[in-house]
Structure formats: structure tokens, C-alpha cells
Coordinates of C-alpha atoms (C1' of nucleotides) and ligand atoms in Angstrom, one line a residue:
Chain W
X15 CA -80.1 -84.9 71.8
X16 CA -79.9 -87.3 69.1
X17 CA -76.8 -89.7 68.6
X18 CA -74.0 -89.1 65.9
X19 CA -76.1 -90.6 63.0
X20 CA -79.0 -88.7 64.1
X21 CA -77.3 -85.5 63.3
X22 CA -75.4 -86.1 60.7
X23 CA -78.5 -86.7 59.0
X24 CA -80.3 -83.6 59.8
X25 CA -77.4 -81.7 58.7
X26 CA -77.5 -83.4 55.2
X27 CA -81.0 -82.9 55.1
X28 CA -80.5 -79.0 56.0
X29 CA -78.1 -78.6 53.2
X30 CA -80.3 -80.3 50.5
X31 CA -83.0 -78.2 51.3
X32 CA -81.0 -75.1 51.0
X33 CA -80.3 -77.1 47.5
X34 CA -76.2 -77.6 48.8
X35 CA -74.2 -80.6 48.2
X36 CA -73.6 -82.9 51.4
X37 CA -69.7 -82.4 51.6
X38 CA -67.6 -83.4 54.6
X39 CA -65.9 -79.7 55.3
X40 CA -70.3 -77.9 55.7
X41 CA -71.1 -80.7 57.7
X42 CA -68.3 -80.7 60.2
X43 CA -68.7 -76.9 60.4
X44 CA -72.6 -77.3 61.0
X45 CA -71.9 -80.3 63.9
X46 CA -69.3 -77.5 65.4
X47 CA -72.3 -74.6 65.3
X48 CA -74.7 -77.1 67.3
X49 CA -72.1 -78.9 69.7
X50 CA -71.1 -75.0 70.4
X51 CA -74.2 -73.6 71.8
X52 CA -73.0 -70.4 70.4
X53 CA -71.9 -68.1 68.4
X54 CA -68.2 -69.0 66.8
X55 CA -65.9 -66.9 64.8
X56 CA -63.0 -68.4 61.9
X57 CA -60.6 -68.8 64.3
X58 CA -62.4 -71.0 66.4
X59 CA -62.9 -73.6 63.7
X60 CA -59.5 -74.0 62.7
X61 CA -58.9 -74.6 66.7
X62 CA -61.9 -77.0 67.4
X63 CA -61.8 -79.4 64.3
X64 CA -57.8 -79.8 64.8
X65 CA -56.8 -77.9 61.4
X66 CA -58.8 -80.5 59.1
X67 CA -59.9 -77.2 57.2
X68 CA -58.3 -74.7 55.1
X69 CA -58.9 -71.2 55.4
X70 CA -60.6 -70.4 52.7
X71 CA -62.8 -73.3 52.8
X72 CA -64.1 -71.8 55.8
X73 CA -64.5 -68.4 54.8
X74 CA -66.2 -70.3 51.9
X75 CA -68.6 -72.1 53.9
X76 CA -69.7 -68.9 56.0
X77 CA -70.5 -67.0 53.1
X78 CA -72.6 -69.8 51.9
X79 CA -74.3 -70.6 54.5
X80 CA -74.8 -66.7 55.3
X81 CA -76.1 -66.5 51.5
X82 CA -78.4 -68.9 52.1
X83 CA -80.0 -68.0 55.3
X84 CA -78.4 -71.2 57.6
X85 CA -76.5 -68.3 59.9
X86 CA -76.2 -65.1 60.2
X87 CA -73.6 -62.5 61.6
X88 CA -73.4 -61.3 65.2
X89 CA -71.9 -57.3 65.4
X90 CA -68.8 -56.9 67.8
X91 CA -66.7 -53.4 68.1
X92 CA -64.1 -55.7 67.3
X93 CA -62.6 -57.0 64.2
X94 CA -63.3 -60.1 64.8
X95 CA -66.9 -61.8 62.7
X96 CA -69.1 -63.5 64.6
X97 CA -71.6 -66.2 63.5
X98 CA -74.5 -68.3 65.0
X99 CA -76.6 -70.5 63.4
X100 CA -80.5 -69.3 62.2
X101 CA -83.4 -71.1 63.8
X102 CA -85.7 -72.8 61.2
X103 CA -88.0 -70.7 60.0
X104 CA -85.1 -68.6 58.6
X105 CA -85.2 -69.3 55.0
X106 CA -82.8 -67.7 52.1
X107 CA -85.4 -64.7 51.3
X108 CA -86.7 -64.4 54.8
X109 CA -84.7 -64.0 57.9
X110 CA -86.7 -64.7 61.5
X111 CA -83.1 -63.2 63.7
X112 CA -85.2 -60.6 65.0
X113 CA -84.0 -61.7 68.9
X114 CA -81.3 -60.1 71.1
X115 CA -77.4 -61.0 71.0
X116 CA -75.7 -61.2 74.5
X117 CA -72.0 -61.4 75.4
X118 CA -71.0 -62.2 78.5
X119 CA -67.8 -60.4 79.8
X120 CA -66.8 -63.1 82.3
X121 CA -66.7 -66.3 80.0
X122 CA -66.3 -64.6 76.6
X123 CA -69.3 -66.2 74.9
X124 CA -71.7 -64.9 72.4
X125 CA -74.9 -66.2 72.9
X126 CA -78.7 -65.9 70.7
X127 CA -81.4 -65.2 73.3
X128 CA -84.5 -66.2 71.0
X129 CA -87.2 -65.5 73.4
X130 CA -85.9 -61.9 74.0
X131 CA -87.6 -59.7 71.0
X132 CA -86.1 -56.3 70.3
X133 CA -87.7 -53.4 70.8
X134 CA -89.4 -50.6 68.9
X135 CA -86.8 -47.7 68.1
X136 CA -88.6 -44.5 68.2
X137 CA -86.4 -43.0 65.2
X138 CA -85.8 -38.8 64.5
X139 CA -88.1 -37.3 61.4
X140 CA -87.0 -38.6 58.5
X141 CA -84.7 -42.3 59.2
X142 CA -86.4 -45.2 57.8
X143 CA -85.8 -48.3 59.9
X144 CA -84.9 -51.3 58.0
X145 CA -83.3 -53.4 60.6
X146 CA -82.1 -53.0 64.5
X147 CA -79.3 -55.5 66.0
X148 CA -79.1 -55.6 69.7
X149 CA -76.3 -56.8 71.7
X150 CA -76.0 -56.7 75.2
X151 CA -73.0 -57.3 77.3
X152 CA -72.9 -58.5 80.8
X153 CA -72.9 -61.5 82.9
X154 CA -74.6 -64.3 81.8
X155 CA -76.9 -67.1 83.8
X156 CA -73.7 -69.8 83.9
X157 CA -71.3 -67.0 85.0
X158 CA -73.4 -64.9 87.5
Chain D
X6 CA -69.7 -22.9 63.4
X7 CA -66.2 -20.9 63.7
X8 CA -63.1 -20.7 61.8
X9 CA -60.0 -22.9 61.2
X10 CA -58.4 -20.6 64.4
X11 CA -60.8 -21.8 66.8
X12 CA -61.6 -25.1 65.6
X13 CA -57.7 -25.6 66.1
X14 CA -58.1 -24.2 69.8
X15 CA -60.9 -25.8 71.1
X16 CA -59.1 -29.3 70.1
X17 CA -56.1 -28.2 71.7
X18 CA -58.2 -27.6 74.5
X19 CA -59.8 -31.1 74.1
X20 CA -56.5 -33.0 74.3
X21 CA -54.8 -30.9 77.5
X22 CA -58.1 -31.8 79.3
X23 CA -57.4 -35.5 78.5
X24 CA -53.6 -34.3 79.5
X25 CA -52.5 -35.0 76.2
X26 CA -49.5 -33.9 74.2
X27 CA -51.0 -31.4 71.4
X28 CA -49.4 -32.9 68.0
X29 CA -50.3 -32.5 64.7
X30 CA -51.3 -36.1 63.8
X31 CA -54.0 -35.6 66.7
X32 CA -55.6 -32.5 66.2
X33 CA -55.6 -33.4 62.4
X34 CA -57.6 -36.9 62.8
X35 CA -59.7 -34.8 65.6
X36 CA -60.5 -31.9 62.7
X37 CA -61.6 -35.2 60.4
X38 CA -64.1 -36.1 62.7
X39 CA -65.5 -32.7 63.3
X40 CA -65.7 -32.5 59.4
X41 CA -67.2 -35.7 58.8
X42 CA -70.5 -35.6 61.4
X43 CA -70.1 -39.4 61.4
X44 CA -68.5 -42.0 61.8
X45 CA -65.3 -43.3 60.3
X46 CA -62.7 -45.7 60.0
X47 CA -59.3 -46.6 59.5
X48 CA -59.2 -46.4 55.8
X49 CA -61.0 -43.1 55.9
X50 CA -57.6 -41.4 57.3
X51 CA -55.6 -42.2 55.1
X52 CA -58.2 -41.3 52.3
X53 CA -59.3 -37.8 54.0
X54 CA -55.9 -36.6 54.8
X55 CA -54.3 -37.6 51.6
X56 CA -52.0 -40.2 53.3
X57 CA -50.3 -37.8 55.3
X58 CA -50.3 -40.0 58.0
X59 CA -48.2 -43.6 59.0
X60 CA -50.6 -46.0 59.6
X61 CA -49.2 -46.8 62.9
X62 CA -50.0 -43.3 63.9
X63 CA -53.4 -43.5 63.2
X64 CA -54.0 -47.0 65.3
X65 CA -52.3 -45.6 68.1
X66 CA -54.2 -42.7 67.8
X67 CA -57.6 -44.2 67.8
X68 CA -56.4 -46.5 70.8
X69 CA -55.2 -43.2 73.0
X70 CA -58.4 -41.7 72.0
X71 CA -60.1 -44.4 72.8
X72 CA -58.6 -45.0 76.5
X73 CA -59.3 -41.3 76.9
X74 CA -63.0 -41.2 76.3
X75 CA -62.7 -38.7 73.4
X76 CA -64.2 -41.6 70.9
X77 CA -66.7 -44.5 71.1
X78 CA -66.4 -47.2 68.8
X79 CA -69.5 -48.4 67.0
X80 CA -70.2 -52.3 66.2
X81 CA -70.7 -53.6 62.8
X82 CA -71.0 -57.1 61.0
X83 CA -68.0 -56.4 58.8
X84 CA -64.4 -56.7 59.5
X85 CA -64.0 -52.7 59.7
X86 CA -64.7 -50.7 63.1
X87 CA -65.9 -47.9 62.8
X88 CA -65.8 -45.0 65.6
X89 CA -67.1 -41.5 67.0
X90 CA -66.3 -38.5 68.8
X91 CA -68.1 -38.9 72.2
X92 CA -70.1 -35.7 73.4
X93 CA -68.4 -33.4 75.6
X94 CA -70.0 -35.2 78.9
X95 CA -68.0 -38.1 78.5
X96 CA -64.8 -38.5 80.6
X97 CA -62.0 -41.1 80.8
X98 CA -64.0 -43.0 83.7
X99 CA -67.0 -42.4 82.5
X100 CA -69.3 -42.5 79.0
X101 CA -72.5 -41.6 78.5
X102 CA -73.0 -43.3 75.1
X103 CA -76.2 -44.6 75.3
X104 CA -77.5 -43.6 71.9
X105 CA -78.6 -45.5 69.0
X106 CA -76.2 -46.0 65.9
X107 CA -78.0 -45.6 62.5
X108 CA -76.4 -46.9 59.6
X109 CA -77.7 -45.6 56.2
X110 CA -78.0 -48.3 53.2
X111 CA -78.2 -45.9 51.1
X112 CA -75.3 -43.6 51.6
X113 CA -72.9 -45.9 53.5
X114 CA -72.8 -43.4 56.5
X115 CA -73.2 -44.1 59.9
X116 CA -73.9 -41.5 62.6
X117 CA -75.0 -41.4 66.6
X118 CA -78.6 -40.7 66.8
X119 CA -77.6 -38.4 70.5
X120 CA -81.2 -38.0 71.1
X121 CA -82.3 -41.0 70.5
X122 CA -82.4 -43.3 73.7
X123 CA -81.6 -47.2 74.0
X124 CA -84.7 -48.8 75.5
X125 CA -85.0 -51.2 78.4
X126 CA -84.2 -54.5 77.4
X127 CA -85.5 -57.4 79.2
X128 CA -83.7 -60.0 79.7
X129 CA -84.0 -64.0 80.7
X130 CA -83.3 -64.2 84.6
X131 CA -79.4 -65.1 85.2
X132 CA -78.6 -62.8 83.0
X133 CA -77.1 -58.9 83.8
X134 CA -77.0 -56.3 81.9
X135 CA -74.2 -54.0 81.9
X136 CA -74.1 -52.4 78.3
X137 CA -76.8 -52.2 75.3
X138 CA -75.2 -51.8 72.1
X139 CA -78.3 -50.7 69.6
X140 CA -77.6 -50.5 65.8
X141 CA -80.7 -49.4 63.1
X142 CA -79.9 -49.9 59.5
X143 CA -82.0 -48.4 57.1
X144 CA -82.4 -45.0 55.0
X145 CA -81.2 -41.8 56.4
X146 CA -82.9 -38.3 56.7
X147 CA -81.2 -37.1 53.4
X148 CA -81.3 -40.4 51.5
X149 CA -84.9 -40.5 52.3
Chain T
dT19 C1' -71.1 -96.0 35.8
dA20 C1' -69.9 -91.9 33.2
dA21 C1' -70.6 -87.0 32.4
dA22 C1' -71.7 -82.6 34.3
dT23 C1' -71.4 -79.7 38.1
dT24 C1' -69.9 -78.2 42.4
dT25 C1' -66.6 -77.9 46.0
dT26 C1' -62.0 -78.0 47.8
dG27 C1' -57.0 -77.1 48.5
dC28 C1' -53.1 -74.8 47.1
dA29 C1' -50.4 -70.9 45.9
dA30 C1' -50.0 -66.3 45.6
dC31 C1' -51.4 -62.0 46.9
dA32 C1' -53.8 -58.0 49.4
dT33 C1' -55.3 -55.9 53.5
dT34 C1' -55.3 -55.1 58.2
dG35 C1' -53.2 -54.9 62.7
dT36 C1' -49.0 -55.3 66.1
dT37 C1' -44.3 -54.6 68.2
dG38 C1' -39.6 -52.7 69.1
dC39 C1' -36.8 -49.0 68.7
dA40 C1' -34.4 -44.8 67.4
dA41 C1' -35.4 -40.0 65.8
dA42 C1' -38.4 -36.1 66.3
dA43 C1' -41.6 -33.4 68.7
dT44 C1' -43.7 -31.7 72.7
dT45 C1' -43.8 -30.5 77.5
dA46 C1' -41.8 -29.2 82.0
dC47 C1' -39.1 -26.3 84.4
dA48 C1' -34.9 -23.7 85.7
Chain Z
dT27 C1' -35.9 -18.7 76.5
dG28 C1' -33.1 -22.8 76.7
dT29 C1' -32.3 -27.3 78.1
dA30 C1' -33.6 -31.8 80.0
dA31 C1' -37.2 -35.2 80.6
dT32 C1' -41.1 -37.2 78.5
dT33 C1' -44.0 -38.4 75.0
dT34 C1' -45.1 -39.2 70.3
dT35 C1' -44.0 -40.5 65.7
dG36 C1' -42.2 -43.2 61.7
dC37 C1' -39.9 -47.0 60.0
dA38 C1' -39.0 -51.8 59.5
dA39 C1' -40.3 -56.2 60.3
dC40 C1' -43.7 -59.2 61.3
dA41 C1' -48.3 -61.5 62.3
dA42 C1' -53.0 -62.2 61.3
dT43 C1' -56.8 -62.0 58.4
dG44 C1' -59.2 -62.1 54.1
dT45 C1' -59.3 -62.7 48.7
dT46 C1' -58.7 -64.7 43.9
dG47 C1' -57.6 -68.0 40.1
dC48 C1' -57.2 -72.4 38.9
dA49 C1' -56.6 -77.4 38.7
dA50 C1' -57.7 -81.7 41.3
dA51 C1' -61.1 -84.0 43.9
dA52 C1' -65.7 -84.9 45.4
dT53 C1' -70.6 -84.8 44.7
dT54 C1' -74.6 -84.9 42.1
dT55 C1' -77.1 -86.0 37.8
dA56 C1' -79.0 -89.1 34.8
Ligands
ZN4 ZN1 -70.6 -66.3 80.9
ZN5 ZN1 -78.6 -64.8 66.8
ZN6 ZN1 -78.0 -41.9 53.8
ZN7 ZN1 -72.2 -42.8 68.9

DNA sequence: TAAATTTTGCAACATTGTTGCAAAATTACA
DNA sequence: TGTAATTTTGCAACAATGTTGCAAAATTTA
């Protein structure tokens, strides 16, 4: 796990290398992404850190860190964004999220299952696959 | 593909089966996705029927339709949802939406692959499946 | 440390989604 | 067909979510 030092210094050290000053708001939103285990949407930031952010710091941060390849977005059929953070071989030009998404219906959460790799899509004549996102819903393994 | 006449018909025939009132506003957002062969979204209704609607009509509309099984909606990484008219097998109770989603990058549409089958997905133990949401980006048969 | 650059917070605004309620439309039925 | 019961619609008012410009504050550079 690490102690408090610990990971405050590997969050500065992920925001240098993505060539990002070390500010207080990106690394209190990074600690949230790994104390959470999960994926996390706006709201949940302004409920978890106690309203120490504005709102459009956040929305800020996100993009950023989305521009830069530290998260990336999580489709729902709801209105509601969600984001997780990207393992470490995910770099600015070259995304590694090729894994499954899975919600679980009892306890809410979003969750990144990296070892689960999606599969080929057998496309019509024609379509050009560029991309395939794949979220499951269901029960998950803390619920069941 | 048959006239305004029938078109008009087989929608009021859509709705009683769902025992739904036959109004205007319905069978008009109903003719809109027939037109469109895709999906669409809020902002589309108001565009498409030159703001002949209230908004208010057109969430509760979408909701109704949605309770009903006449539409699916279709996940996204943006703030918009987007939705579709479900096949004529689909009931209230029960769906049989599982078809891949193809969103084109070219031309900004995004339709139901119906032929096009979600594969098997498999999953770390603890977990159960009880929906697979599949979503391919990428560049569509007339884009190509 | 001082200057240059980047980030933040505020205000103001735009868009999107929700609720209650009375008027209008549709349906049920004599 | 005409009338009553039911459902749907439109409006107003509101809540939540997302965006932009700009000056102050913080961070980085050197
Ligand atoms: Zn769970
Ligand atoms: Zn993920
Ligand atoms: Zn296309
Ligand atoms: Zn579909």
C-alpha cells in the first residue's frame, strides 16, 4: 500500500511525467481515483473531498488528465460521465484500456476488470473497427 | 417501404399494442425514428421536427417508450443518450437487444448492427453476468 | 528571488433534465 | 354519437450539469 508520503510522491511524479504542474486540486483528485478502487463520476468528488473544489476545476482536471492519457471514460446509458484511472503503459498517444468495464447492479460500482480482454467483433461488409467498449452489468464478486 | 397512410397505421398499431393513447407528439417522434435508421437524441427532436414539440413532451416520451420496450437506449462516453427503436420481438417484459452498437467517426451516426451478435464474455469468478453492452466505433459502410 | 507560465476560483451564462398542475386530447362506454 | 373518465400535453418554475472569460494565485523556470 504505501503510506501518505509514499503516494503523494508518485502522484507528483505521474503528473511531471505527463509534463503537468504538481498542484494541490490534481493531486487530491488522483489520491481519490486510487483510495476509490473505481471508477468515479463529478459528483462524487465534490461529495468525497468535502467541497474543497470548484466545479470547474474539476471538469478541468478530467479533461486534462483525459487529454493526457492518466484516465479515460467509462460509457453508461445514463447521463452521468464516468472515469477510472489508466494503468501505466497508457501514455498520451497510446491508450492500453483495451479490458472490459463491469457494473454491478447491487452496489452501484463501476469497476476496470484488466485481465478480462475484449473480444473480436465479427463486423458486417464494409464497417471498419476502430475501437470496441464493453461493459457488462451484473453482480459482482463483493456483492454475489 | 409504403406511404405516409400506412406508416401512420402501423404506428398506431405499435402504440395500442403497448396500450398506449395514439397522440400526435408520439406517432410523430415514432415517424422520426423510422426516418432516421439510427439512432438519436434529445436534441435531434427538436431539430427534426422543427421545434414543434415542448421539451417536456419529448422526455416523457422517450421515458414511456422506454418502460414500454418500443426503444433501447444506447451507451456513450458523452453527456447525450442516445436511443433506438427496438425490433418488433421486443415486449415490455422482455428485450432482445443483444446486438452490437456501431458508432461511425466519420459521419456522427450511430446504428444497431441486428445481425451482429454480442460474444461470450468471460468473466473473473464472483462475478455474473446479466447484460453485455457492446459499442464499436470506427468508419461505417458508406463513410468507408 | 524575480519573471514567465500555468492553474485556479469566481461570476455569469448555456444546456439539460425534473416536477406540479391545469388545460387539452384521447379513450371508454352508454 | 355524445358525455364522462382517463391520459397526455404544455407551461412555469426549478434543479442539476456543463462552459467561458478573466483576474488572482500558485507553480515552474532560470
Ligand atoms: Zn457490487
Ligand atoms: Zn477501465
Ligand atoms: Zn459513417
Ligand atoms: Zn440497438
Amino acid at each position: 500500500m504505501g503510506n501518505k508520503q509514499q503516494i503523494t510522491e508518485r502522484i507528483a511524479a505521474l503528473l511531471k511525467d505527463s509534463k503537468l504542474s504538481v498542484t494541490e486540486t490534481r493531486t487530491k483528485i488522483l489520491e481519490l481515483f486510487m483510495k476509490s478502487n473505481g471508477a468515479l463520476e463529478h459528483s462524487d468528488f465534490e461529495k468525497l473531498a468535502g467541497k474543497s473544489f470548484d466545479r470547474v476545476t474539476v471538469y478541468r482536471t478530467l479533461q486534462t488528465f483525459l487529454d493526457k492519457g492518466i484516465i479515460h471514460k467509462i460509457p453508461t446509458t445514463d447521463t452521468s460521465v464516468r472515469y477510472a484511472v489508466c494503468k501505466s503503459e497508457c501514455t498520451e498517444h497510446h491508450h492500453h484500456d483495451h479490458h472490459v468495464h463491469f457494473k454491478c447492479e447491487a452496489c452501484g460500482h463501476t469497476i476496470c476488470l484488466d485481465e478480462t480482454n475484449i473480444p473480436e467483433i465479427q463486423l458486417p461488409k464494409g464497417f471498419a473497427a476502430n475501437n470496441v467498449e464493453v461493459v457488462v452489468s451484473g453482480v459482482c464478486k463483493s456483492c454475489k
